Short mmCIF file of C-alpha atoms and ligand atoms in Angstrom, two decimals:
data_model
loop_
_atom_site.label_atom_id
_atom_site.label_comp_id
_atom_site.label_asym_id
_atom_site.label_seq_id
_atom_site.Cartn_x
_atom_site.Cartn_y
_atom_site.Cartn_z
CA UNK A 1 -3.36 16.52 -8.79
CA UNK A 2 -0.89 13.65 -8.22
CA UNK A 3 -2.10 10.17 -7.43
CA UNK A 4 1.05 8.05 -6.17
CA UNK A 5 0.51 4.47 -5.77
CA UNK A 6 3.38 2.99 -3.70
CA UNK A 7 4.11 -0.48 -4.25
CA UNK A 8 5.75 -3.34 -2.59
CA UNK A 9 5.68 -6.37 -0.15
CA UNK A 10 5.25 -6.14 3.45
CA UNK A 11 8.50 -4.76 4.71
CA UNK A 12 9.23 -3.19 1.98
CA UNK A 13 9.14 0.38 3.67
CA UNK A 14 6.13 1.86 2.01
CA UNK A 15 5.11 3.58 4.95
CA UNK A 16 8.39 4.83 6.09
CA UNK A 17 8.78 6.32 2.65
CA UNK A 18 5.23 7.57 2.54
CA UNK A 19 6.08 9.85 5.20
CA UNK A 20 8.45 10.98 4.09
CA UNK A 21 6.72 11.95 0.85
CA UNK A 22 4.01 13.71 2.95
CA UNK A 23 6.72 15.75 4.82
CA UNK A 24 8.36 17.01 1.31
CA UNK A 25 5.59 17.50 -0.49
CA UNK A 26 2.74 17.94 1.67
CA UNK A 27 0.65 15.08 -0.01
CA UNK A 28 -2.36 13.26 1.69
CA UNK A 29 -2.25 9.76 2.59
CA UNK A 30 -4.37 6.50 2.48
CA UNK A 31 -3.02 3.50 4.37
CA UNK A 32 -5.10 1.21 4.13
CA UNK A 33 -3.54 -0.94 6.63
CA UNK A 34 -4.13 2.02 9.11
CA UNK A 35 -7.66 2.71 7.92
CA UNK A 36 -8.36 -0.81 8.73
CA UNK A 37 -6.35 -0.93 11.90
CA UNK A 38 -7.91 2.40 13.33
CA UNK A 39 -11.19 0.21 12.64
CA UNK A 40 -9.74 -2.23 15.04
CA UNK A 41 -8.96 -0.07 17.84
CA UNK A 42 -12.65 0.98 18.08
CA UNK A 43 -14.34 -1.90 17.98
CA UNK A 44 -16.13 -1.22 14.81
CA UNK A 45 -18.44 -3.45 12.97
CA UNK A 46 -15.95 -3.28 10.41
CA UNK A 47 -13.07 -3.61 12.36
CA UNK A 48 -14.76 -6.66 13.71
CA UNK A 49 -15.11 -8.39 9.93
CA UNK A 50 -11.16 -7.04 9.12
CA UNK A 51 -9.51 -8.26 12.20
CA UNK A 52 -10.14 -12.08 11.37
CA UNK A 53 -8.46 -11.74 7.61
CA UNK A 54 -5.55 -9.77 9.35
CA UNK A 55 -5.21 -12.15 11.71
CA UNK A 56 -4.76 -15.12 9.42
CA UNK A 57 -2.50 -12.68 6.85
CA UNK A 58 -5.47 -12.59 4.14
CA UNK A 59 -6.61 -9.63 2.05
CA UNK A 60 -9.65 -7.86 3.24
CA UNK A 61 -12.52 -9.12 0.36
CA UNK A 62 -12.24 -6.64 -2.84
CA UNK A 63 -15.47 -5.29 -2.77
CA UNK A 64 -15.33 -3.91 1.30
CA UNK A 65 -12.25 -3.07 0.34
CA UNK A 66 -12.99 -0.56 -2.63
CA UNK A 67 -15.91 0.72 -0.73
CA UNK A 68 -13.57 2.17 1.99
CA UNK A 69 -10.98 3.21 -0.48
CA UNK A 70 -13.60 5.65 -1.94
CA UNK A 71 -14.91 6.66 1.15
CA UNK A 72 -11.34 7.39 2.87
CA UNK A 73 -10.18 9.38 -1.13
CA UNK A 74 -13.64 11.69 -0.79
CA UNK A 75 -12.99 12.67 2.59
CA UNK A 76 -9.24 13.99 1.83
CA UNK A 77 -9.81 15.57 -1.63
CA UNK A 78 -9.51 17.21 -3.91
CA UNK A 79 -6.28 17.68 -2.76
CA UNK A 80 -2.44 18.77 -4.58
CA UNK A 81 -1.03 15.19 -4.03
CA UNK A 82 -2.62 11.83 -2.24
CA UNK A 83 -0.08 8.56 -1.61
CA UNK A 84 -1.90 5.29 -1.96
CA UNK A 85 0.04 2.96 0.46
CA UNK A 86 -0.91 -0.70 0.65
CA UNK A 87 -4.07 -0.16 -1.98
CA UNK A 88 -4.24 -1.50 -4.76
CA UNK A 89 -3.57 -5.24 -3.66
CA UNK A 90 -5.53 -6.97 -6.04
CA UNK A 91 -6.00 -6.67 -9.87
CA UNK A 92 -9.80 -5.78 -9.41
CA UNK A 93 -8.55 -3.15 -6.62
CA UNK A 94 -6.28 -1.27 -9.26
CA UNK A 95 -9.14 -1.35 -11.73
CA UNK A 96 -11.72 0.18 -9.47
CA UNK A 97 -9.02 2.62 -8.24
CA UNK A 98 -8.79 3.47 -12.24
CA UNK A 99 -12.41 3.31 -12.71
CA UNK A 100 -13.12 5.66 -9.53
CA UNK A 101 -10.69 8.53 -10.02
CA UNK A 102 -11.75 8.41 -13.79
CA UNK A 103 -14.85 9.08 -12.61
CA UNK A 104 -13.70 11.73 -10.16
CA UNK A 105 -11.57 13.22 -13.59
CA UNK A 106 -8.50 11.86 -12.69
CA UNK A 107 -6.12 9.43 -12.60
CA UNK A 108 -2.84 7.47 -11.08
CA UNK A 109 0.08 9.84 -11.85
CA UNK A 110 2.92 6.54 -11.28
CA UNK A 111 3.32 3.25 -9.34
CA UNK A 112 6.42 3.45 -7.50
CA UNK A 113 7.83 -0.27 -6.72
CA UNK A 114 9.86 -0.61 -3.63
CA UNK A 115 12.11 -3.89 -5.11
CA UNK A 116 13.20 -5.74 -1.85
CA UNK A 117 14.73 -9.34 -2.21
CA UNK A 118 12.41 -11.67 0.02
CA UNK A 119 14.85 -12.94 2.42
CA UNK A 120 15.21 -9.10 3.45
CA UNK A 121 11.46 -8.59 3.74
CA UNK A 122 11.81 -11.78 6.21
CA UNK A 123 14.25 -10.23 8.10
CA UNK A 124 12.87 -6.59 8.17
CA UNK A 125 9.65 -8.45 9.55
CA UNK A 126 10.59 -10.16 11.90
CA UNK A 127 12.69 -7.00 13.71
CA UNK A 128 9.59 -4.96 12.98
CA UNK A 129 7.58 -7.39 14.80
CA UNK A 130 9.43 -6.78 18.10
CA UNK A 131 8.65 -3.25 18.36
CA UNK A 132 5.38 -2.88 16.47
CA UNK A 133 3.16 -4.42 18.27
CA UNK A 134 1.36 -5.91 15.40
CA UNK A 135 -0.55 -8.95 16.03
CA UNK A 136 0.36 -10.25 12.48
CA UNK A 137 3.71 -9.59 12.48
CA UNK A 138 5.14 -13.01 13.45
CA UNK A 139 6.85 -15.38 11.68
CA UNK A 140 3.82 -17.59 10.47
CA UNK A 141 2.00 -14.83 9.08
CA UNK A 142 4.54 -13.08 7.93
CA UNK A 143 5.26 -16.15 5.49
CA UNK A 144 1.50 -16.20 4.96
CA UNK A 145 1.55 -12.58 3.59
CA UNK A 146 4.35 -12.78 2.09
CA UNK A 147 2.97 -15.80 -0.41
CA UNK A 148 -0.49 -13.53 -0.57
CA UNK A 149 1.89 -11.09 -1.96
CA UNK A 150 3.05 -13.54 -4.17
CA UNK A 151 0.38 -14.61 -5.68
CA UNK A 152 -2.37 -11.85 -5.31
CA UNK A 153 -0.49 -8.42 -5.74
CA UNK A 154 2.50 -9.06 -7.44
CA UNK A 155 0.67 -9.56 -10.53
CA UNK A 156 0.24 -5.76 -10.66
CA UNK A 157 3.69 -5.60 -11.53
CA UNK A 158 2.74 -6.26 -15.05
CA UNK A 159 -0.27 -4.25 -14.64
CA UNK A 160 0.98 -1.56 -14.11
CA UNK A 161 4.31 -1.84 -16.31
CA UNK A 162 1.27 -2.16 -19.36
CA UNK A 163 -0.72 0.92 -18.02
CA UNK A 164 2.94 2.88 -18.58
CA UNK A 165 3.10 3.65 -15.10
CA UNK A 166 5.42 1.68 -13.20
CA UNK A 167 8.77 2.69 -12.15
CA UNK A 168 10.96 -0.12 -10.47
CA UNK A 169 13.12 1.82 -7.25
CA UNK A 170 15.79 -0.52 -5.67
CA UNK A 171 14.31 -0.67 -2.22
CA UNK A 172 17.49 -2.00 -0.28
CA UNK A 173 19.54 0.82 0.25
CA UNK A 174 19.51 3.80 2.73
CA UNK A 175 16.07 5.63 3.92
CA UNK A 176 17.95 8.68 2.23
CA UNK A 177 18.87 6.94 -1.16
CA UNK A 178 15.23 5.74 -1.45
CA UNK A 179 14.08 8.22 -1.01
CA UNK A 180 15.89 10.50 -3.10
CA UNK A 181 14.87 7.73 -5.59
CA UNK A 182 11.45 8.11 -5.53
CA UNK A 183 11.37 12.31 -5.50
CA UNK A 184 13.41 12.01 -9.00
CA UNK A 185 10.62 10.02 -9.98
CA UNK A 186 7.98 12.27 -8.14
CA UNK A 187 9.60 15.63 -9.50
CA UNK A 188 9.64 14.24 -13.27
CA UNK A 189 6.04 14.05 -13.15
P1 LIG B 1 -0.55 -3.30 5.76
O1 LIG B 1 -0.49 -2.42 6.95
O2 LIG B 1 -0.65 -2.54 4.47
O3 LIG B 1 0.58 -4.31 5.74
O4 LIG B 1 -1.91 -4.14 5.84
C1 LIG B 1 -2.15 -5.04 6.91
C2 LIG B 1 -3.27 -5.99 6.55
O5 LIG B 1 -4.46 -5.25 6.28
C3 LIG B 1 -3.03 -6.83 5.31
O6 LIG B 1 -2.26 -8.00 5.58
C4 LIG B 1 -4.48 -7.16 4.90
O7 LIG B 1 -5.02 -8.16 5.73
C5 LIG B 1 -5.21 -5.87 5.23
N1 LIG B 1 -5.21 -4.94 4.07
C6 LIG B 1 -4.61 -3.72 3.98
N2 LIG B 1 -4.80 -3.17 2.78
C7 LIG B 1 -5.55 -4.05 2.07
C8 LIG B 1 -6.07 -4.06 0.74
N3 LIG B 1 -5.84 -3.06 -0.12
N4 LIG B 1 -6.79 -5.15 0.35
C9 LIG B 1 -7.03 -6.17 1.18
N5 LIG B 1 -6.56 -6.23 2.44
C10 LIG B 1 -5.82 -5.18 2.90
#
């Protein structure tokens, strides 16, 4: 089974390239973002607690995080392939996503990183926001998640790069060229 982690800031086109990855190769997918929006949309308890860190462009706490990670993996597998998109965020979220598919007898196959300059991701953003209807795409939060980014996910960068599983794709060109990218990456596995 392949576990993809895609990587990158907001903008960065994870989920555009996620489906395209689930239309080639027929993988599942966990968006966390989605998981947590979907929440939102019915009222949940849940999607009551995740709406305020949204909001204010923080990261959902680790620990409710994780939980619904697991949750969200058991329902979907076992399964041939399953994208991770916008999970791991954290350093303690790629640990327990090590921990909990070791336990399951697996493990991440690669980390792909969608490299976008910032001033892109700004731009990309802001466009997105006019069509998205996303209540935390606008400029302030934007910035906001942008320096969470920063300072709370980049670090798995280096994390990954030491676990031998990162692979850097220049995420500025076309859709096509990306994505090309990343199924070189995908079929050397
Ligand atoms: P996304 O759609 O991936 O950009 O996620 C939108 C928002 O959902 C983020 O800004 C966070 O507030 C929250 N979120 C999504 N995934 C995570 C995660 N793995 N850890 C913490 N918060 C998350």
């Amino acid at each position: 089974m392949k576990n993809i982690v895609i990587f990158g800031a907001p903008g960065s086109g994870k989920g555009t390239q996620s489906d395209l990855l689930i239309s080639k190769y027929g993988f599942k997918h966990i968006s966390t973002g989605d998981v947590l929006r979907a929440e939102i949309k019915a009222g949940t308890e849940l999607g009551k607690t995740a709406q305020s860190y949204i909001d204010d462009g923080h990261l959902i706490p680790d620990a409710l995080m994780i939980e619904i990670l697991a949750h969200k993996y058991d329902e979907l597998c076992p399964c041939e392939g399953l994208i991770f998109d916008g999970f791991p965020r954290t350093v303690p979220q790629a640990e327990a996503l090590k921990a909990m598919l070791a336990e399951r007898g697996t493990a991440v196959s690669a980390m792909l990183e969608l490299a976008v300059p910032e001033a892109e991701l700004m731009e990309r953003l802001i466009l997105r926001g006019q069509t998205s209807g996303r209540a935390d795409d606008n400029e302030e939060t934007i910035k906001k998640r942008l320096g969470v980014y920063l300072n709370q996910t980049a670090p798995l960068i280096e994390w990954y790069e030491k676990e031998g599983l990162r692979h850097a794709i220049n995420g500025s060109g076309t859709l096509e060229s990306i994505n090309a990218a990343l199924c070189n990456v995908i079929d050397s596995l």
